[in-house]
Short mmCIF file of C-alpha atoms in Angstrom, two decimals:
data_model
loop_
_atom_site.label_atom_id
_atom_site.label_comp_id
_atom_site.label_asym_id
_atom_site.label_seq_id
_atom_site.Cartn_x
_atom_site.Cartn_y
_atom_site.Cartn_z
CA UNK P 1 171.60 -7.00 46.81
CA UNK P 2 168.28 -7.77 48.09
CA UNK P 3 166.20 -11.07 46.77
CA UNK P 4 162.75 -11.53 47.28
CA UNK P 5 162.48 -15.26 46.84
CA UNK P 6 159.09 -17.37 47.03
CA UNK P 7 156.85 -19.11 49.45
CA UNK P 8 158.89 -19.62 52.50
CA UNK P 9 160.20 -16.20 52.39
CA UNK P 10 158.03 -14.57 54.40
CA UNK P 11 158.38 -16.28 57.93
CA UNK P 12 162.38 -15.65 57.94
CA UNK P 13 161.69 -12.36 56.55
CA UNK P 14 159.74 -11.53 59.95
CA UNK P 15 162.33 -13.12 62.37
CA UNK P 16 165.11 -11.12 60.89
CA UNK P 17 162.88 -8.55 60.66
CA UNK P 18 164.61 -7.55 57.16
CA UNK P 19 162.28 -6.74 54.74
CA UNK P 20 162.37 -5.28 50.99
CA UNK P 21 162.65 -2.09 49.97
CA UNK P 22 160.73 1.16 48.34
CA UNK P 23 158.50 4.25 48.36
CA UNK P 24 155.84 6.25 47.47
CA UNK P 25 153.84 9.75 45.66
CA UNK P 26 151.13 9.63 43.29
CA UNK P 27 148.33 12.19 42.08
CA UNK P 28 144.29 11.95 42.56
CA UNK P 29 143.55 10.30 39.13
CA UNK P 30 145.20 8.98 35.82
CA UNK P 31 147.91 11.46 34.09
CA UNK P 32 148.40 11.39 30.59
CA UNK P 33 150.43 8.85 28.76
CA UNK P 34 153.80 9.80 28.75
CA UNK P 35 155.00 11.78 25.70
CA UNK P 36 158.70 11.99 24.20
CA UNK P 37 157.61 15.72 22.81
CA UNK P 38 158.68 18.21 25.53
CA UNK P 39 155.89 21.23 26.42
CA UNK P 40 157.25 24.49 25.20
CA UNK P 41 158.80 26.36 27.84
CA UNK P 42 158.28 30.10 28.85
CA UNK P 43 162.20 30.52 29.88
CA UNK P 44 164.59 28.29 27.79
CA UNK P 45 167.50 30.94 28.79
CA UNK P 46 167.30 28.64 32.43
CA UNK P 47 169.00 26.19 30.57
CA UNK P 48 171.99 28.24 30.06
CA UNK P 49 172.39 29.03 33.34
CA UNK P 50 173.09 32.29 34.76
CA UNK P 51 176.14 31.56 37.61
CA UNK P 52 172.91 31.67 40.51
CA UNK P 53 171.92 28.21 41.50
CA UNK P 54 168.44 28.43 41.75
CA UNK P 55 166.42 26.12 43.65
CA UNK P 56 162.64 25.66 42.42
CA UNK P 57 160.21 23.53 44.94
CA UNK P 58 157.04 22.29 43.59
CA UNK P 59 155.91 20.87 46.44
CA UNK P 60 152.04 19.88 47.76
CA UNK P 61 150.84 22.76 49.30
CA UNK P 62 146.99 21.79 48.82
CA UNK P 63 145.18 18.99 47.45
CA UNK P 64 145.28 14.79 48.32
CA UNK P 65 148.91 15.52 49.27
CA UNK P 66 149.46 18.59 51.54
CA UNK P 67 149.96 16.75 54.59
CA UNK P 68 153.77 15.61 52.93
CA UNK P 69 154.50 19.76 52.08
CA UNK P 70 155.57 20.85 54.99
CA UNK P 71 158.21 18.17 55.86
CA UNK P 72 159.60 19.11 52.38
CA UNK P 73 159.19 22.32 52.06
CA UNK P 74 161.54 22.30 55.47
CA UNK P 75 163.71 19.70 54.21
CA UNK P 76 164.42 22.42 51.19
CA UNK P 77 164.72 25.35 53.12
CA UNK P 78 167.11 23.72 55.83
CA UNK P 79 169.41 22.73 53.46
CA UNK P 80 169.48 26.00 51.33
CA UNK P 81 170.04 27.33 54.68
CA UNK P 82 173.16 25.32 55.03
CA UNK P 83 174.46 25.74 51.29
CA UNK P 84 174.05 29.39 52.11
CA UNK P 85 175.97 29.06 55.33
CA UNK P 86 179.14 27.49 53.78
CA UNK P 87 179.59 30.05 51.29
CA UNK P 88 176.60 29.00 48.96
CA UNK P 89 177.02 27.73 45.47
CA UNK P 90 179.93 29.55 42.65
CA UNK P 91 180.28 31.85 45.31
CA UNK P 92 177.11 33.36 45.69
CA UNK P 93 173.98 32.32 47.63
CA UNK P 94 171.59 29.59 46.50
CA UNK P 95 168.33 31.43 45.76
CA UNK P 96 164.73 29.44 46.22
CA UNK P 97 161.68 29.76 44.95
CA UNK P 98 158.42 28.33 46.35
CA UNK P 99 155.29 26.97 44.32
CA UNK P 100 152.49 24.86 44.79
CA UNK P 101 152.07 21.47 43.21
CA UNK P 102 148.49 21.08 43.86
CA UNK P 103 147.36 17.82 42.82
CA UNK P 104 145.53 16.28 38.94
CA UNK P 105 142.19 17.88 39.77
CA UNK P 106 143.87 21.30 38.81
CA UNK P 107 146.22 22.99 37.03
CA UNK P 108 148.32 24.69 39.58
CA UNK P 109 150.96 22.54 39.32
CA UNK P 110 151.67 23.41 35.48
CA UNK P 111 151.31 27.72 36.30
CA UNK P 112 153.93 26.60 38.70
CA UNK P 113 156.18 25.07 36.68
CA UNK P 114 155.42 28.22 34.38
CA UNK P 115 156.60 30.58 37.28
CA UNK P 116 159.61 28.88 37.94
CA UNK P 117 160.78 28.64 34.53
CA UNK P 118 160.13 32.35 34.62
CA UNK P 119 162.48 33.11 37.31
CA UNK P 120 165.02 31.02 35.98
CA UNK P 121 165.30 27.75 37.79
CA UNK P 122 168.35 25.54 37.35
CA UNK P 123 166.28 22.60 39.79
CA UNK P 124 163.09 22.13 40.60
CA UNK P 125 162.58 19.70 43.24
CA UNK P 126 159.16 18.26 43.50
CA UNK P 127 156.52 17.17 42.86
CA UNK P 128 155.78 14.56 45.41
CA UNK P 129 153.00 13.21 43.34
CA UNK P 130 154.06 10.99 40.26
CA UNK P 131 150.97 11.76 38.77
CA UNK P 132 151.73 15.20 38.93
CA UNK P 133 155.02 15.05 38.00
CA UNK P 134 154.14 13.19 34.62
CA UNK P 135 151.99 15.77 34.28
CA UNK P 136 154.65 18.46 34.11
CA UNK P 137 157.63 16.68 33.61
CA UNK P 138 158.06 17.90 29.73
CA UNK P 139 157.66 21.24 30.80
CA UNK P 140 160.27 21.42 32.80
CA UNK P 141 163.38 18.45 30.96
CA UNK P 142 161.82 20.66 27.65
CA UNK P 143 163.53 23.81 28.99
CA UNK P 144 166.60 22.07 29.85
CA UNK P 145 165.42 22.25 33.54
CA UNK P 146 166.61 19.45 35.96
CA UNK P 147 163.73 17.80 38.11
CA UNK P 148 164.42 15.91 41.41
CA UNK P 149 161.36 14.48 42.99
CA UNK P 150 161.73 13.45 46.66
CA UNK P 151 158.55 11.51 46.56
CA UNK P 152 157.85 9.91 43.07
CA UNK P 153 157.33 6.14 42.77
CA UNK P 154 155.79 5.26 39.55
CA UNK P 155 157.86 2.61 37.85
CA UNK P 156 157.53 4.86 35.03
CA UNK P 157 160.02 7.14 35.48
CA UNK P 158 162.80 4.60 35.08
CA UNK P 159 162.12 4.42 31.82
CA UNK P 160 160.91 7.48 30.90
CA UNK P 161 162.26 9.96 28.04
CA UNK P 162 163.25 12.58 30.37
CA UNK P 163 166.55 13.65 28.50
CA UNK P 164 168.65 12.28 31.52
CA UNK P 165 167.39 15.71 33.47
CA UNK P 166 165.28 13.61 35.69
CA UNK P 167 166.04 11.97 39.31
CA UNK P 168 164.51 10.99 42.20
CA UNK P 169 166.07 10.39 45.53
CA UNK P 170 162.57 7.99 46.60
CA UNK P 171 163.02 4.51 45.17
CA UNK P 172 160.61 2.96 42.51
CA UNK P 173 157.15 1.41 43.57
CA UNK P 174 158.20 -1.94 42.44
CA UNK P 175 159.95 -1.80 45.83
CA UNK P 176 157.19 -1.06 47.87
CA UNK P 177 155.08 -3.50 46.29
CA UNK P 178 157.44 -6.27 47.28
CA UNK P 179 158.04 -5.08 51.00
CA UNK P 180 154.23 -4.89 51.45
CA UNK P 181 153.49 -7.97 49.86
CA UNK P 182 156.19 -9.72 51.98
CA UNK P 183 154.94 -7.82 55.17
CA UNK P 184 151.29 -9.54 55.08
CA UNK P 185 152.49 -12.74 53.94
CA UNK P 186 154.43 -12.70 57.35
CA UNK P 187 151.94 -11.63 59.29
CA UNK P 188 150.31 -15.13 58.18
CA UNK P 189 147.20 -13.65 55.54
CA UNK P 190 147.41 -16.00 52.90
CA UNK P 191 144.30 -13.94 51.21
CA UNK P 192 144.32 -10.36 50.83
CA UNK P 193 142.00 -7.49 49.53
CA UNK P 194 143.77 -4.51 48.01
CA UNK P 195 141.85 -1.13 47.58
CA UNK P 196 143.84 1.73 45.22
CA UNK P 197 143.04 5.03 44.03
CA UNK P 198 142.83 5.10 40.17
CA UNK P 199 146.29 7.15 39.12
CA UNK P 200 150.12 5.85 38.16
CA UNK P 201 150.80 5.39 41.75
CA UNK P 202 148.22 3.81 43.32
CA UNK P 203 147.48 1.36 39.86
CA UNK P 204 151.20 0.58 39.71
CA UNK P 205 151.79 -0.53 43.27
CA UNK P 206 148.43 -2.84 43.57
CA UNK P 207 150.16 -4.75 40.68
CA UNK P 208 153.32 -4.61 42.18
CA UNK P 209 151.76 -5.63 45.68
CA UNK P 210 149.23 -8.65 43.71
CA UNK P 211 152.68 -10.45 41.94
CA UNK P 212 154.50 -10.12 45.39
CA UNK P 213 151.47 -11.80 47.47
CA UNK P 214 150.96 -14.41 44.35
CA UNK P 215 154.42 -15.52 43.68
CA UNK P 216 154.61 -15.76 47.73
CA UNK P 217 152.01 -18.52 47.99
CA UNK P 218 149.10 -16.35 48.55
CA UNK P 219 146.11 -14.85 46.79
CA UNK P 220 144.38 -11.23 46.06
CA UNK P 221 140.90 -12.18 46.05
CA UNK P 222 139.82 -8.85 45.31
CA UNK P 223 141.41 -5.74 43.93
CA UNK P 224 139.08 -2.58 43.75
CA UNK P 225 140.93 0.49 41.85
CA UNK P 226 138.99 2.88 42.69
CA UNK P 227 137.79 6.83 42.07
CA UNK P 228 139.34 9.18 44.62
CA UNK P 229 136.96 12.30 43.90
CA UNK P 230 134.11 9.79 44.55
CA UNK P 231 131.37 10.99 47.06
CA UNK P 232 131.69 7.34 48.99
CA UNK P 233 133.22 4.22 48.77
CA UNK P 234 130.24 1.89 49.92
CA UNK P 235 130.04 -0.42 46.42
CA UNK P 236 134.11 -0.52 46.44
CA UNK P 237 134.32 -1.80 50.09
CA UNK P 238 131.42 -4.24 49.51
CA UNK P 239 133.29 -5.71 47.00
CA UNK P 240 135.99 -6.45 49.26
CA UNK P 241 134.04 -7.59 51.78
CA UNK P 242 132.10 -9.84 49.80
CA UNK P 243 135.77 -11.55 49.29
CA UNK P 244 136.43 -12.12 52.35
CA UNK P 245 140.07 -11.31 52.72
CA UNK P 246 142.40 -11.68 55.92
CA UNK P 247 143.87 -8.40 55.31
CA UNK P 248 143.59 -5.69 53.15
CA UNK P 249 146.22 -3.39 51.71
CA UNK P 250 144.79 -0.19 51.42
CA UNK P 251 146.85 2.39 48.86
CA UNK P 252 145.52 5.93 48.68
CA UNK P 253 145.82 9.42 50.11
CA UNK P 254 143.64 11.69 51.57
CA UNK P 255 140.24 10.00 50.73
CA UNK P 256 141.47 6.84 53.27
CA UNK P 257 139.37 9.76 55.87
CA UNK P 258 136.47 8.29 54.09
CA UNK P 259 137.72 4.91 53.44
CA UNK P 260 138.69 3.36 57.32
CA UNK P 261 134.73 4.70 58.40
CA UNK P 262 133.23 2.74 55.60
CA UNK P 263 135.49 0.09 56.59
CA UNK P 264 134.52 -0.37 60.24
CA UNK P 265 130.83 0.69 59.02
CA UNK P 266 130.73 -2.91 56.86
CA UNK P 267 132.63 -5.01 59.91
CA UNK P 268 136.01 -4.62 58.33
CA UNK P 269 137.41 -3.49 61.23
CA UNK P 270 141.22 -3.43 61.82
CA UNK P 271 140.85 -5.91 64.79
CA UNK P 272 138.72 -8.26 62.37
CA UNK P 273 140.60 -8.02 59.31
CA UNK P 274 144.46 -6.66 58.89
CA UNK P 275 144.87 -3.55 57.76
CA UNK P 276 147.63 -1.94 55.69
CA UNK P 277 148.85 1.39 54.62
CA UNK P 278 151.74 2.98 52.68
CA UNK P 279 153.34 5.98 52.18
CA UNK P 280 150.64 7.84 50.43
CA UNK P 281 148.12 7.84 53.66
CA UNK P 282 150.55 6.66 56.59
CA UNK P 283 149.28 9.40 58.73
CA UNK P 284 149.39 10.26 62.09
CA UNK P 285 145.69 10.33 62.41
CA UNK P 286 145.59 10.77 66.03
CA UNK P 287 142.31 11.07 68.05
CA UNK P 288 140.80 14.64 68.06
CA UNK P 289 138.07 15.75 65.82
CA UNK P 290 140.07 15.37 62.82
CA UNK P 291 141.12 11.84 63.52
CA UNK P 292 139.46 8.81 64.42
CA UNK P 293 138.19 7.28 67.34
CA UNK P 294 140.99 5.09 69.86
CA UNK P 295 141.65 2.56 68.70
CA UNK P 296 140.16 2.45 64.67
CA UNK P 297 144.07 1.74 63.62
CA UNK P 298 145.42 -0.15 66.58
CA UNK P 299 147.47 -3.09 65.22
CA UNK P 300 147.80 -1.71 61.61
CA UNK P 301 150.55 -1.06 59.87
CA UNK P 302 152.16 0.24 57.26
CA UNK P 303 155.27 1.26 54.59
CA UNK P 304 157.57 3.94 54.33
CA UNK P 305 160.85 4.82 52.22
CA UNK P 306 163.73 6.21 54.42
CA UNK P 307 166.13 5.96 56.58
CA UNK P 308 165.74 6.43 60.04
CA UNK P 309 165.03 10.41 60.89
CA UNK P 310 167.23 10.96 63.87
CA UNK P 311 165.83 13.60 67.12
CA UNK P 312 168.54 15.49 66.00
CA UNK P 313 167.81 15.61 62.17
CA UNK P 314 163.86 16.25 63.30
CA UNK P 315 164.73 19.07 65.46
CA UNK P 316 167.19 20.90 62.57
CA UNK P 317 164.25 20.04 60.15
CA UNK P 318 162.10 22.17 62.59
CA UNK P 319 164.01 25.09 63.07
CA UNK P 320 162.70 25.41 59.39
CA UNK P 321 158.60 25.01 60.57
CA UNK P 322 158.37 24.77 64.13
CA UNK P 323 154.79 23.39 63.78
CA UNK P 324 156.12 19.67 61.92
CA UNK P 325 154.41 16.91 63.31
CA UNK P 326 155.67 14.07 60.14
CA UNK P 327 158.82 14.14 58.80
CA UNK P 328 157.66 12.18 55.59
CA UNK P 329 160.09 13.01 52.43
CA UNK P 330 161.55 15.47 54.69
CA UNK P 331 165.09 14.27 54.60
CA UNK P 332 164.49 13.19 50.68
CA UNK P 333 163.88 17.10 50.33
CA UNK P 334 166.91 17.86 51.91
CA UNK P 335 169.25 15.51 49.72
CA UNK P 336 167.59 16.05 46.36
CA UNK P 337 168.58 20.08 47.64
CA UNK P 338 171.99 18.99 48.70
CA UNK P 339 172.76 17.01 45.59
CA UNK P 340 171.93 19.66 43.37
CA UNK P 341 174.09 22.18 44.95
CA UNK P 342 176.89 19.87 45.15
CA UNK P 343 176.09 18.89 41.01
CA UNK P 344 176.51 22.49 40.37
CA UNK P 345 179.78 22.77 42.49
CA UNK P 346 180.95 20.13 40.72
CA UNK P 347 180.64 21.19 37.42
CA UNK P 348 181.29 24.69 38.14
CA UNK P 349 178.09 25.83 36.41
CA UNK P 350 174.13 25.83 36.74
CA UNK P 351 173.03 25.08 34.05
CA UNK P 352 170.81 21.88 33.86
CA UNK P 353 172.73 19.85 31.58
CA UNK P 354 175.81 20.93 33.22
CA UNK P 355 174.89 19.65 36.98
CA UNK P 356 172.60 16.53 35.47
CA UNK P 357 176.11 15.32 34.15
CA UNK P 358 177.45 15.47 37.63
CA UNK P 359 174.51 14.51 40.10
CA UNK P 360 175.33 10.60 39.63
CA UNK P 361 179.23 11.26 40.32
CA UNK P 362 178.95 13.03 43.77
CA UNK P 363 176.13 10.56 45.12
CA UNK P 364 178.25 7.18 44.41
CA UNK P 365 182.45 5.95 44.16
CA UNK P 366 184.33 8.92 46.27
CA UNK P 367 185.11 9.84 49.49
CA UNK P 368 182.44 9.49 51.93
CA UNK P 369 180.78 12.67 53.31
CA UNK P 370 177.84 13.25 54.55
CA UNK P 371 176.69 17.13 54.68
CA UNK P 372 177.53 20.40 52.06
CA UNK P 373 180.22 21.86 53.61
CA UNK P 374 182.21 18.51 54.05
CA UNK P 375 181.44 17.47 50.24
CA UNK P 376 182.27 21.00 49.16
CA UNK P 377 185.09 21.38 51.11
CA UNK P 378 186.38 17.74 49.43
CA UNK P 379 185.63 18.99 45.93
CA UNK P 380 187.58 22.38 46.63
CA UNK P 381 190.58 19.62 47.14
CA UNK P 382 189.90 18.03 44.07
CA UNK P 383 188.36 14.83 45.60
CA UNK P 384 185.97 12.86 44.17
CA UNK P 385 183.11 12.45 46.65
CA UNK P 386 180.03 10.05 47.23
CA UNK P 387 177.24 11.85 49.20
CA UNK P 388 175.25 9.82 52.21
CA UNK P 389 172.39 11.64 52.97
CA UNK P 390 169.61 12.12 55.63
CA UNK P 391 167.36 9.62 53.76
CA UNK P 392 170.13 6.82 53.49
CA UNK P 393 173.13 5.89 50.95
CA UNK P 394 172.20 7.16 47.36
CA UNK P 395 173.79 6.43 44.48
CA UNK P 396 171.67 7.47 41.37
CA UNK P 397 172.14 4.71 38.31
CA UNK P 398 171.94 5.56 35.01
CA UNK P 399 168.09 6.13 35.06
CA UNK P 400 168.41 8.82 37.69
CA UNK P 401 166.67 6.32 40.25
CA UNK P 402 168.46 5.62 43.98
CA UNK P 403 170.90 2.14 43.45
CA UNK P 404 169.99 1.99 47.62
CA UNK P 405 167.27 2.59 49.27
CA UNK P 406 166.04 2.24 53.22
CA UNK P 407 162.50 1.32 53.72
CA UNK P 408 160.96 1.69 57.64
CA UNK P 409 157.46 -0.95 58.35
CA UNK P 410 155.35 0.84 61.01
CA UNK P 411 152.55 0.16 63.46
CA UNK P 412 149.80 1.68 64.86
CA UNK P 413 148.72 1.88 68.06
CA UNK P 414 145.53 2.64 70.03
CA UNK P 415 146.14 6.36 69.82
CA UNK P 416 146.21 6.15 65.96
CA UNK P 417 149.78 7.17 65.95
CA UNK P 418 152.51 5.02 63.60
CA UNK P 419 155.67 3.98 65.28
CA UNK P 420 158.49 2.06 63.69
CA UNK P 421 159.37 -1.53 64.17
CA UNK P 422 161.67 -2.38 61.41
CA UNK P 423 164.03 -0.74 59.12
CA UNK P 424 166.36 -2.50 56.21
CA UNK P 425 168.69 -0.99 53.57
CA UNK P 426 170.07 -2.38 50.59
CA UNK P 427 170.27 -3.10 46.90
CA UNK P 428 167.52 -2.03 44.90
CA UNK P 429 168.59 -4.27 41.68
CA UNK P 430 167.35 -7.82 41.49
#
């Protein structure tokens, strides 16, 4: 079990380079309040289940998010690929289904959900943003539909009404919010600036990442939630600079294009102040025209949940899209798929309820394996099994969130590129 304890933490936290632990997804502003009235479904018979395991993504491909679709859009189709290899799933081939999630600022991801239900989906796996997924997440439990997000962070889901048909193989932002909080305390800022989009994610992890940094010793001089379909962010990075912070944690997506200029533009540039990211915008950037100039990032860094991806893992994961250049929620993709399939094995059925019942028994107390064929091959024998996946040791708990969970701190360098420098794995409880 991993501690966070106060003050002094944060040097010996650096030596041992052990840190926290968490993850990330959000939307591009506020979703609803959660409601315990599921949406009316279009295809209730998909809770029944129909002997075909079928796989539904709903998965960013637009809006503040796209650049995390195609690492999980291949994580998906690799392991379907795999299922499908060992004989698939009640003897007949997984079949998958592919949607768009979109982001708030439309609708798409709900006519998704729609379509899937349609074609009878036993899993949907998505969405990556929390926002999103609260969103749609009625829809979906409603028609007895179970819903594994590889990306969603929001504390909220833990305790959310979700008729035990929801799980998530990313841990919960209270994570996060504790390895950041630790990681700038180490780096010696003692006063920090924080700058979040306005949605369940980005909200959620500023508090998270303000009672980290406070009950270390320090002090969030200024936190700025702000609008991410605003035109500019000139009045939200004065404020911060009119604090005067030594670093600033800066928790967003797609609009941190529009946030680092406005940055430099007020002389809060990354070699005057510290700069950190997480999960949501922890981009390669790069260089060309759609990237910054050298060295805007150089020294920053930033959080990510996972395990390490190994060359090999990368190169499987791009047999599935040649063109990958991040690997974020890749290998979540590919357990949340994996999981499932071995849920349904396990039960010998598809339908939701069915599979839901199993998904916490073949993540955690068996036999140790660690890809389909092993696991199913195991189950055939009548072994119990525990799944370790491509993303780390997970072991849902009763709320459907990961009981583990591997976090990796990166760094920038000149080029704009991230590279690791730290990785730690343990107990999310406590």
């Amino acid at each position: 079990m991993i501690r966070i304890a106060p003050l002094g933490r944060a040097l010996a936290v650096a030596a041992a380079a052990s840190l926290a632990l968490t993850a990330c997804g959000g939307g591009t502003e506020s979703a609803a309040p959660a409601s315990s009235a599921p949406a009316a479904s279009s295809a209730p018979a998909a809770a029944k289940g129909d002997g075909v395991l079928t796989i539904g993504t709903l998965l960013p491909q637009t809006g503040s998010l796209a650049f995390l679709g195609p690492p999980e859009f291949a994580g998906v189709k690799l392991a379907v690929k795999e299922i499908n290899d060992a004989g698939g799933v009640l003897g007949k081939p997984v079949v998958e289904n592919d949607t768009d999630s979109g982001d708030t600022s439309t609708n798409i991801a709900s006519q998704s959900v729609d379509k899937l239900l349609q074609q009878k989906t036993d899993v949907v796996v998505g969405a990556a943003s929390s926002s999103v997924s609260l969103s749609v997440i009625d829809k979906i439990t409603g028609a007895g539909v179970v819903q594994i997000s590889p990306a969603n962070t929001s504390d909220q889901f833990t305790t959310y009404n979700d008729k035990g048909l929801y799980f998530r193989t990313a841990p919960p932002d209270v994570l996060q919010g504790r390895v950041l909080g630790d990681l700038i305390l180490a780096d010696g800022s003692d006063t920090v600036g924080i700058l979040a989009l306005q949605d369940a994610y980005g909200t959620g992890l500023a508090d998270n990442v303000q009672k980290t940094v406070e009950s270390g010793g320090g002090q969030v001089v200024e936190k700025v939630i702000y609008d991410p379909k605003a035109a500019d962010y000139s009045a939200d990075v004065a404020k911060i600079k009119e604090a005067n912070p030594k670093a600033i944690a800066l928790i967003g997506f797609d609009e941190t294009k529009k946030i680092v200029p406005e940055l430099v533009k007020q002389g809060l540039s990354a070699d005057k102040v510290k700069w950190y990211f997480v999960d949501g915008n922890l981009s390669n950037y790069g260089t060309g025209k759609d990237g910054f100039p050298k060295g805007t990032l150089n020294g920053s860094k930033g959080t990510q949940p996972g395990a390490e991806v190994s060359d090999a893992f990368k190169e499987k994961l791009k047999t599935a899209d040649p063109n990958l250049k991040d690997f974020n929620y890749g290998p979540e993709s590919y357990d949340a798929t994996i999981l499932a399939a071995l849920a349904a094995t396990a039960a010998k059925s598809d339908a939701g309820a069915d599979l839901a019942a199993k998904l916490k028994e073949v993540s955690t107390g068996g036999e140790k394996c660690k890809d389909f064929k092993s696991c199913a091959d195991l189950l055939a024998a009548g072994k119990d099994i525990d799944y370790d996946g491509a993303s780390g040791p997970i072991e849902f708990n009763d709320a459907g969130d990961p009981a583990e969970a591997t976090i990796g701190v990166y760094q920038y360098g000149p080029d704009n590129q991230n590279k690791n420098i730290a990785y730690n794995t343990g107990k999310i409880a406590g």
